[in-house]
Amino acid sequence: MPAPLADRIRPAILDEVVGQKHILGPGRALRKIIDSGEIPNMVFYGPSGVGKTTVASIIAKNTERHLVKLNGTTASTADIKDAVARIDTFEGINGILLYLDEIQYFNKKQQQTLLEFIENGSITLIASTTENPYFYVYNAILSRSTVFEFKPVEQTEIEKAVERAFSILSVERQQDIVPEEGVCRHISFACGGDVRKAMNAAELCTLACDGGEEEIRITLESARELTQKSALRYDKGGDEHYDILSAFQKSMRGSDPDAALHYLGRLLEAGDLPSACRRLLVCACEDVGLAWPQIIPIVKAAVDTALMVGLPEARIPLADAVVLTSTAPKSNSAYTALDRAIEDIRKGKAGSIPRNLQNKHYDGEDVQKKGQFYQYPHEAPYHWLPQQYLPDALLGVRYYEFGDNKNEQSFKAYWDKIKNI
């Protein structure tokens, strides 16, 4: 069985690597390290299909080191020791480069085993992970390694790679492969920055399209059919999940309904209805808040409806709620006031509750002036009268400041008038 196209045309030199110019371009850090031939222990961090394995292979070839590839999902401590054992063989005469893919699946004990061989110089480690290494990689390994972040490849770069893929397939099949206008561009968009996915799509399109003896025409319809939903990057519980949720709320907070709908769409296409609902409710309370408090029950009703009907119809009430939240006036005055109050409490600024606010109880003999002295506001004009509410230690402290929106300013005007009478 032939290897996938992405493996058959894997770049052999750095100049052929698609993307990653921020670390592999002329004069960039990783490029200079590789050209020096002195390879430190490294961690490659980034999404799948962006060149991490390819670059590790090129490093091994350039330095003439024996490359051992292991995967954290299947490898064991015995596999690590077996790789180290090759240091005394003809294979390891120039050193062993261990490429450990998906290191986040190694437990702490396994990672500690790696540490032993890193420290004594038996191996040079290049570990790769799709998760944030500062959360998933053992600190002792991180402290002895240099982290390089690989990013999703730009669409224009991938489009060139797709064109090259069709050219190579033409040579392999000894047939002209002619993609319709827009095919390469569509595949480059649909792969979501994943070069491997783009190569696989190009090969699938070639296999799926009928052709004559001399020519295969790749139709745009076929490309669309074979790349449905393939652009979606989503790993619930991973960085991408939290990045999308963050972008979703920040877009609503920033009053950009178009961006908010885009991120809502990504959540729903991934089937993550609960996360979309939860973040929408938080945004209504946190970011719209007292500027228009009526939005809270409105959004709650939309969320309840969405959860009741489920996908795909859930998108309808959620779209209404997202646009409403994005375009509503904003105020975070209430919850920031609470945060300031909690900050004082954590610093020990509290004090005894004023006697007039306490529950009715017997005054001890040590109390000079007995009685609660609470004044009932509803018995006063305008249902308000001045009395102490904060503890003595916090007299004069102000946590809440009226927001500059119409709603809160109308309340401010009302109370300014009442309290000045």
Short mmCIF file of C-alpha atoms in Angstrom, two decimals:
data_model
loop_
_atom_site.label_atom_id
_atom_site.label_comp_id
_atom_site.label_asym_id
_atom_site.label_seq_id
_atom_site.Cartn_x
_atom_site.Cartn_y
_atom_site.Cartn_z
CA MET A 1 0.00 0.00 0.00
CA PRO A 2 1.51 3.37 -0.99
CA ALA A 3 2.11 5.97 1.68
CA PRO A 4 -0.25 8.98 1.82
CA LEU A 5 0.66 11.82 -0.53
CA ALA A 6 1.64 14.06 2.40
CA ASP A 7 4.38 11.55 3.31
CA ARG A 8 5.46 10.90 -0.27
CA ILE A 9 6.15 14.58 -0.95
CA ARG A 10 7.45 15.54 2.50
CA PRO A 11 10.04 18.34 2.12
CA ALA A 12 13.68 17.28 2.29
CA ILE A 13 15.15 20.74 2.93
CA LEU A 14 14.04 23.72 5.01
CA ASP A 15 13.39 25.93 1.97
CA GLU A 16 10.67 23.51 0.86
CA VAL A 17 8.77 23.67 4.17
CA VAL A 18 5.42 25.43 3.76
CA GLY A 19 4.85 28.27 6.25
CA GLN A 20 6.59 28.81 9.62
CA LYS A 21 8.64 31.72 8.25
CA HIS A 22 8.57 33.31 11.73
CA ILE A 23 10.98 30.61 12.97
CA LEU A 24 12.43 29.12 9.75
CA GLY A 25 12.93 32.20 7.60
CA PRO A 26 16.46 33.51 6.92
CA GLY A 27 17.98 34.88 10.10
CA ARG A 28 15.22 33.45 12.32
CA ALA A 29 16.04 31.63 15.54
CA LEU A 30 15.26 28.01 14.65
CA ARG A 31 16.80 28.36 11.20
CA LYS A 32 20.05 29.65 12.69
CA ILE A 33 20.13 26.83 15.26
CA ILE A 34 19.64 24.19 12.57
CA ASP A 35 22.28 25.73 10.31
CA SER A 36 24.76 25.74 13.20
CA GLY A 37 24.54 21.97 13.54
CA GLU A 38 24.47 22.25 17.34
CA ILE A 39 20.97 21.03 18.15
CA PRO A 40 19.60 21.58 21.67
CA ASN A 41 16.66 19.76 23.18
CA MET A 42 13.50 21.33 21.82
CA VAL A 43 9.72 21.25 22.13
CA PHE A 44 7.67 21.95 19.01
CA TYR A 45 4.22 23.26 19.91
CA GLY A 46 1.39 23.75 17.42
CA PRO A 47 -1.59 22.19 15.64
CA SER A 48 -1.29 19.06 13.55
CA GLY A 49 -0.21 19.16 9.93
CA VAL A 50 1.97 22.29 10.10
CA GLY A 51 5.46 20.78 9.71
CA LYS A 52 6.68 19.69 13.16
CA THR A 53 7.59 16.15 12.11
CA THR A 54 9.00 17.35 8.79
CA VAL A 55 11.36 19.83 10.46
CA ALA A 56 12.55 17.17 12.93
CA SER A 57 13.35 14.84 10.02
CA ILE A 58 15.29 17.57 8.22
CA ILE A 59 17.27 18.32 11.39
CA ALA A 60 18.21 14.65 11.74
CA LYS A 61 19.32 14.50 8.10
CA ASN A 62 21.32 17.74 8.26
CA THR A 63 23.17 16.66 11.40
CA GLU A 64 23.55 13.02 10.27
CA ARG A 65 22.03 11.81 13.50
CA HIS A 66 20.01 8.64 13.72
CA LEU A 67 16.33 9.57 13.96
CA VAL A 68 14.08 7.53 16.23
CA LYS A 69 10.39 8.40 16.05
CA LEU A 70 8.06 7.56 18.92
CA ASN A 71 4.47 8.54 19.63
CA GLY A 72 3.31 9.35 23.14
CA THR A 73 0.04 7.49 22.64
CA THR A 74 1.74 4.11 22.05
CA ALA A 75 5.37 4.32 23.24
CA SER A 76 6.56 2.94 26.55
CA THR A 77 9.57 3.44 28.80
CA ALA A 78 11.08 0.33 27.19
CA ASP A 79 10.90 2.03 23.79
CA ILE A 80 12.88 4.99 25.16
CA LYS A 81 15.55 2.69 26.59
CA ASP A 82 15.71 0.81 23.30
CA ALA A 83 16.34 4.09 21.46
CA VAL A 84 19.12 5.00 23.91
CA ALA A 85 20.70 1.57 23.49
CA ARG A 86 21.46 2.41 19.86
CA ILE A 87 23.99 5.04 20.95
CA ASP A 88 26.66 2.29 21.09
CA THR A 89 25.80 0.89 17.66
CA PHE A 90 26.85 1.88 14.16
CA GLU A 91 23.47 3.62 13.74
CA GLY A 92 24.16 5.98 16.62
CA ILE A 93 27.74 6.87 15.79
CA ASN A 94 26.77 10.54 15.19
CA GLY A 95 24.23 10.62 18.00
CA ILE A 96 20.57 9.78 18.48
CA LEU A 97 17.80 12.28 17.77
CA LEU A 98 14.62 11.14 19.50
CA TYR A 99 11.48 12.67 18.04
CA LEU A 100 8.62 12.13 20.48
CA ASP A 101 5.28 13.09 19.01
CA GLU A 102 2.35 13.89 21.30
CA ILE A 103 4.50 14.07 24.44
CA GLN A 104 1.45 15.25 26.39
CA TYR A 105 0.30 11.61 26.54
CA PHE A 106 3.41 10.58 28.48
CA ASN A 107 2.78 10.47 32.20
CA LYS A 108 5.10 12.14 34.70
CA LYS A 109 7.11 8.97 35.34
CA GLN A 110 7.70 8.41 31.63
CA GLN A 111 8.77 12.02 31.17
CA GLN A 112 11.16 11.66 34.12
CA THR A 113 12.73 8.68 32.36
CA LEU A 114 13.41 10.93 29.37
CA LEU A 115 15.02 13.46 31.68
CA GLU A 116 17.71 10.98 32.75
CA PHE A 117 18.90 10.48 29.17
CA ILE A 118 18.63 14.16 28.26
CA GLU A 119 20.87 15.14 31.16
CA ASN A 120 23.62 12.62 30.43
CA GLY A 121 23.61 13.55 26.75
CA SER A 122 22.63 10.09 25.49
CA ILE A 123 19.99 11.57 23.22
CA THR A 124 18.86 14.87 21.78
CA LEU A 125 15.12 15.24 22.31
CA ILE A 126 12.68 16.96 20.01
CA ALA A 127 9.22 16.61 21.51
CA SER A 128 6.07 17.81 19.80
CA THR A 129 2.65 18.56 21.20
CA THR A 130 -0.62 20.07 20.06
CA GLU A 131 -1.31 21.21 23.63
CA ASN A 132 0.23 24.08 25.55
CA PRO A 133 3.56 22.60 26.74
CA TYR A 134 3.58 24.76 29.86
CA PHE A 135 0.53 22.83 31.04
CA TYR A 136 1.37 19.32 29.80
CA VAL A 137 5.14 18.92 29.73
CA TYR A 138 7.11 18.15 32.91
CA ASN A 139 8.79 21.34 34.16
CA ALA A 140 12.23 19.74 34.40
CA ILE A 141 12.10 18.88 30.68
CA LEU A 142 10.88 22.36 29.77
CA SER A 143 13.72 23.95 31.72
CA ARG A 144 16.20 21.97 29.62
CA SER A 145 14.49 22.61 26.29
CA THR A 146 13.73 25.48 23.94
CA VAL A 147 10.07 25.84 22.95
CA PHE A 148 9.18 26.81 19.37
CA GLU A 149 5.59 27.52 18.38
CA PHE A 150 4.41 26.31 14.97
CA LYS A 151 1.39 28.18 13.62
CA PRO A 152 -1.40 27.23 11.16
CA VAL A 153 -0.12 27.77 7.63
CA GLU A 154 -1.42 30.76 5.68
CA GLN A 155 -3.95 30.05 2.92
CA THR A 156 -1.74 31.49 0.18
CA GLU A 157 1.13 29.19 1.16
CA ILE A 158 -1.13 26.13 1.20
CA GLU A 159 -2.57 26.99 -2.22
CA LYS A 160 0.94 26.75 -3.69
CA ALA A 161 1.42 23.39 -1.97
CA VAL A 162 -1.88 22.08 -3.40
CA GLU A 163 -0.82 23.11 -6.92
CA ARG A 164 2.48 21.28 -6.38
CA ALA A 165 0.59 18.22 -5.13
CA PHE A 166 -1.49 18.00 -8.31
CA SER A 167 1.70 18.35 -10.38
CA ILE A 168 3.36 15.47 -8.52
CA LEU A 169 0.24 13.33 -8.84
CA SER A 170 0.27 13.99 -12.58
CA VAL A 171 3.81 12.63 -12.79
CA GLU A 172 3.01 9.61 -10.61
CA ARG A 173 -0.11 8.69 -12.57
CA GLN A 174 1.32 9.70 -15.95
CA GLN A 175 -1.86 11.65 -16.61
CA ASP A 176 -2.57 15.34 -16.79
CA ILE A 177 -4.51 16.44 -13.71
CA VAL A 178 -6.42 19.63 -14.46
CA PRO A 179 -8.17 21.28 -11.49
CA GLU A 180 -11.03 23.61 -12.36
CA GLU A 181 -10.65 27.27 -11.51
CA GLY A 182 -11.07 27.76 -7.78
CA VAL A 183 -10.29 24.15 -6.76
CA CYS A 184 -6.83 24.82 -5.31
CA ARG A 185 -8.09 27.94 -3.59
CA HIS A 186 -11.06 26.11 -2.07
CA ILE A 187 -8.92 23.27 -0.73
CA SER A 188 -6.43 25.75 0.75
CA PHE A 189 -9.24 27.51 2.60
CA ALA A 190 -11.01 24.34 3.66
CA CYS A 191 -8.02 22.66 5.31
CA GLY A 192 -7.87 25.16 8.18
CA GLY A 193 -4.11 25.74 8.03
CA ASP A 194 -3.31 21.99 7.98
CA VAL A 195 -0.97 21.12 5.09
CA ARG A 196 -1.37 17.37 5.58
CA LYS A 197 -5.13 17.72 5.33
CA ALA A 198 -4.74 19.74 2.13
CA MET A 199 -2.49 17.08 0.57
CA ASN A 200 -4.95 14.34 1.49
CA ALA A 201 -7.80 16.38 -0.04
CA ALA A 202 -5.87 16.81 -3.29
CA GLU A 203 -5.25 13.06 -3.49
CA LEU A 204 -8.89 12.24 -2.69
CA CYS A 205 -10.09 14.62 -5.37
CA THR A 206 -7.85 12.90 -7.90
CA LEU A 207 -9.19 9.47 -6.94
CA ALA A 208 -12.82 10.63 -6.92
CA CYS A 209 -12.89 12.37 -10.31
CA ASP A 210 -13.42 10.39 -13.47
CA GLY A 211 -10.92 10.96 -16.23
CA GLY A 212 -9.92 9.73 -19.62
CA GLU A 213 -6.72 7.98 -20.45
CA GLU A 214 -4.76 11.21 -20.72
CA GLU A 215 -6.50 13.70 -18.44
CA ILE A 216 -8.31 13.92 -15.09
CA ARG A 217 -10.39 17.01 -14.44
CA ILE A 218 -10.85 17.97 -10.78
CA THR A 219 -14.22 19.65 -10.37
CA LEU A 220 -14.98 22.33 -7.81
CA GLU A 221 -18.11 20.39 -6.82
CA SER A 222 -16.02 17.35 -5.98
CA ALA A 223 -13.55 19.45 -3.98
CA ARG A 224 -16.39 20.96 -1.97
CA GLU A 225 -17.92 17.57 -1.29
CA LEU A 226 -14.65 16.04 -0.11
CA THR A 227 -13.67 18.94 2.17
CA GLN A 228 -16.95 19.46 4.02
CA LYS A 229 -16.27 20.72 7.58
CA SER A 230 -12.59 19.93 7.17
CA ALA A 231 -11.57 23.49 8.03
CA LEU A 232 -12.78 23.11 11.58
CA ARG A 233 -10.08 22.93 14.25
CA TYR A 234 -11.64 22.04 17.57
CA ASP A 235 -10.44 20.00 20.50
CA LYS A 236 -12.85 20.26 23.39
CA GLY A 237 -10.78 20.79 26.50
CA GLY A 238 -7.76 21.94 24.49
CA ASP A 239 -6.35 25.35 23.63
CA GLU A 240 -8.48 25.71 20.49
CA HIS A 241 -11.66 25.20 22.53
CA TYR A 242 -10.81 27.95 24.99
CA ASP A 243 -9.51 30.25 22.26
CA ILE A 244 -12.84 30.05 20.41
CA LEU A 245 -14.84 30.64 23.59
CA SER A 246 -12.63 33.60 24.46
CA ALA A 247 -13.01 35.08 20.99
CA PHE A 248 -16.77 34.49 21.14
CA GLN A 249 -17.27 36.48 24.34
CA LYS A 250 -14.76 39.18 23.45
CA SER A 251 -16.52 39.74 20.13
CA MET A 252 -19.87 40.19 21.88
CA ARG A 253 -18.26 42.43 24.48
CA GLY A 254 -16.67 44.43 21.67
CA SER A 255 -20.10 44.86 20.02
CA ASP A 256 -19.09 43.05 16.80
CA PRO A 257 -22.07 40.87 15.84
CA ASP A 258 -20.38 39.53 12.69
CA ALA A 259 -17.37 38.16 14.57
CA ALA A 260 -19.60 36.85 17.37
CA LEU A 261 -21.76 34.95 14.87
CA HIS A 262 -18.63 33.52 13.25
CA TYR A 263 -17.40 32.05 16.53
CA LEU A 264 -20.89 30.88 17.45
CA GLY A 265 -20.94 29.05 14.11
CA ARG A 266 -17.63 27.35 14.91
CA LEU A 267 -18.93 26.20 18.28
CA LEU A 268 -22.16 24.85 16.80
CA GLU A 269 -20.42 23.14 13.87
CA ALA A 270 -18.32 21.33 16.47
CA GLY A 271 -21.53 20.36 18.28
CA ASP A 272 -20.59 22.26 21.43
CA LEU A 273 -24.00 23.69 22.24
CA PRO A 274 -23.52 23.76 26.07
CA SER A 275 -20.37 25.91 25.90
CA ALA A 276 -22.02 28.39 23.53
CA CYS A 277 -25.04 28.72 25.82
CA ARG A 278 -22.99 29.11 28.97
CA ARG A 279 -20.71 31.81 27.53
CA LEU A 280 -23.70 33.69 26.09
CA LEU A 281 -25.39 33.82 29.52
CA VAL A 282 -22.17 35.00 31.14
CA CYS A 283 -21.78 37.76 28.56
CA ALA A 284 -25.32 39.02 29.04
CA CYS A 285 -24.69 39.43 32.78
CA GLU A 286 -21.05 40.47 32.71
CA ASP A 287 -20.85 42.75 29.68
CA VAL A 288 -24.36 44.15 29.15
CA GLY A 289 -25.34 44.08 32.80
CA LEU A 290 -27.06 47.15 34.20
CA ALA A 291 -26.91 49.00 30.89
CA TRP A 292 -29.93 46.88 29.95
CA PRO A 293 -30.67 44.29 32.66
CA GLN A 294 -33.79 43.11 30.85
CA ILE A 295 -31.47 41.24 28.47
CA ILE A 296 -30.69 38.62 31.11
CA PRO A 297 -34.14 36.91 31.11
CA ILE A 298 -34.32 37.35 27.32
CA VAL A 299 -31.02 35.54 26.76
CA LYS A 300 -31.99 32.91 29.37
CA ALA A 301 -35.19 32.24 27.42
CA ALA A 302 -33.23 31.93 24.17
CA VAL A 303 -30.77 29.51 25.79
CA ASP A 304 -33.58 27.42 27.30
CA THR A 305 -35.23 27.22 23.87
CA ALA A 306 -31.94 26.22 22.22
CA LEU A 307 -31.30 23.45 24.73
CA MET A 308 -34.88 22.24 24.39
CA VAL A 309 -34.96 21.98 20.60
CA GLY A 310 -31.31 20.94 20.14
CA LEU A 311 -29.20 21.27 17.03
CA PRO A 312 -29.56 22.25 14.25
CA GLU A 313 -32.61 24.39 15.16
CA ALA A 314 -30.87 25.66 18.30
CA ARG A 315 -28.86 27.99 16.08
CA ILE A 316 -31.98 30.15 15.50
CA PRO A 317 -32.66 31.42 19.06
CA LEU A 318 -28.91 31.57 19.73
CA ALA A 319 -28.33 33.77 16.68
CA ASP A 320 -31.03 36.15 17.95
CA ALA A 321 -29.46 36.26 21.41
CA VAL A 322 -25.90 36.74 20.11
CA VAL A 323 -26.85 39.66 17.85
CA LEU A 324 -28.90 41.19 20.69
CA THR A 325 -26.02 40.85 23.17
CA SER A 326 -23.49 42.21 20.66
CA THR A 327 -25.53 45.29 19.79
CA ALA A 328 -26.81 46.07 23.31
CA PRO A 329 -25.25 48.90 25.37
CA LYS A 330 -22.52 47.65 27.70
CA SER A 331 -21.76 48.05 31.40
CA ASN A 332 -19.65 46.00 33.81
CA SER A 333 -20.25 48.36 36.74
CA ALA A 334 -22.04 45.86 38.98
CA TYR A 335 -19.67 42.93 38.88
CA THR A 336 -16.53 45.09 39.04
CA ALA A 337 -18.04 46.72 42.15
CA LEU A 338 -18.51 43.26 43.65
CA ASP A 339 -14.92 42.34 42.79
CA ARG A 340 -13.68 45.41 44.65
CA ALA A 341 -15.80 44.49 47.67
CA ILE A 342 -14.46 40.92 47.65
CA GLU A 343 -10.91 42.24 47.37
CA ASP A 344 -11.40 44.24 50.58
CA ILE A 345 -12.91 41.23 52.33
CA ARG A 346 -9.91 39.08 51.39
CA LYS A 347 -7.62 41.75 52.79
CA GLY A 348 -9.45 41.52 56.12
CA LYS A 349 -11.38 44.77 55.71
CA ALA A 350 -14.74 43.79 57.12
CA GLY A 351 -15.63 44.76 60.69
CA SER A 352 -18.73 44.17 62.75
CA ILE A 353 -22.16 44.57 61.19
CA PRO A 354 -23.74 47.85 62.39
CA ARG A 355 -26.17 47.28 65.28
CA ASN A 356 -29.08 48.77 63.35
CA LEU A 357 -28.73 46.09 60.67
CA GLN A 358 -28.33 43.10 62.95
CA ASN A 359 -31.06 40.57 63.53
CA LYS A 360 -33.03 41.42 66.69
CA HIS A 361 -31.33 39.93 69.73
CA TYR A 362 -30.61 40.75 73.37
CA ASP A 363 -27.98 43.39 74.15
CA GLY A 364 -25.40 42.28 76.70
CA GLU A 365 -24.57 44.17 79.87
CA ASP A 366 -21.51 45.66 78.16
CA VAL A 367 -23.69 47.59 75.69
CA GLN A 368 -24.14 51.16 76.91
CA LYS A 369 -27.01 52.09 74.61
CA LYS A 370 -29.40 49.21 74.26
CA GLY A 371 -31.70 48.76 71.28
CA GLN A 372 -31.39 48.08 67.57
CA PHE A 373 -32.37 51.55 66.25
CA TYR A 374 -33.14 50.27 62.75
CA GLN A 375 -35.15 52.73 60.65
CA TYR A 376 -37.61 51.23 58.14
CA PRO A 377 -37.05 53.05 54.78
CA HIS A 378 -40.59 52.43 53.50
CA GLU A 379 -41.99 54.64 56.26
CA ALA A 380 -40.00 57.63 55.00
CA PRO A 381 -40.77 59.92 52.04
CA TYR A 382 -39.50 58.42 48.76
CA HIS A 383 -38.84 55.16 50.67
CA TRP A 384 -35.36 56.25 51.69
CA LEU A 385 -33.66 57.76 54.74
CA PRO A 386 -30.01 58.09 55.75
CA GLN A 387 -28.61 55.48 58.13
CA GLN A 388 -25.39 53.46 58.42
CA TYR A 389 -25.13 50.29 56.35
CA LEU A 390 -21.38 49.60 56.00
CA PRO A 391 -19.32 48.44 59.00
CA ASP A 392 -17.42 51.16 60.87
CA ALA A 393 -14.14 50.00 59.30
CA LEU A 394 -15.48 50.72 55.81
CA LEU A 395 -17.41 53.95 56.32
CA GLY A 396 -17.14 56.13 53.25
CA VAL A 397 -15.93 53.33 50.96
CA ARG A 398 -17.53 53.32 47.51
CA TYR A 399 -17.46 50.21 45.35
CA TYR A 400 -20.19 50.92 42.83
CA GLU A 401 -19.92 53.76 40.33
CA PHE A 402 -22.86 54.42 38.01
CA GLY A 403 -22.08 53.50 34.43
CA ASP A 404 -22.28 56.10 31.70
CA ASN A 405 -25.16 54.36 29.90
CA LYS A 406 -28.68 55.78 29.75
CA ASN A 407 -30.17 53.24 32.14
CA GLU A 408 -27.72 53.73 35.01
CA GLN A 409 -27.54 57.48 34.51
CA SER A 410 -31.32 57.70 34.90
CA PHE A 411 -31.04 55.84 38.22
CA LYS A 412 -28.22 58.16 39.28
CA ALA A 413 -30.28 61.23 38.50
CA TYR A 414 -33.18 59.82 40.53
CA TRP A 415 -31.07 59.11 43.61
CA ASP A 416 -29.14 62.36 43.36
CA LYS A 417 -32.45 64.16 43.51
CA ILE A 418 -33.88 62.10 46.41
CA LYS A 419 -30.74 62.20 48.56
CA ASN A 420 -30.33 65.95 48.12
CA ILE A 421 -33.85 66.77 49.32
#
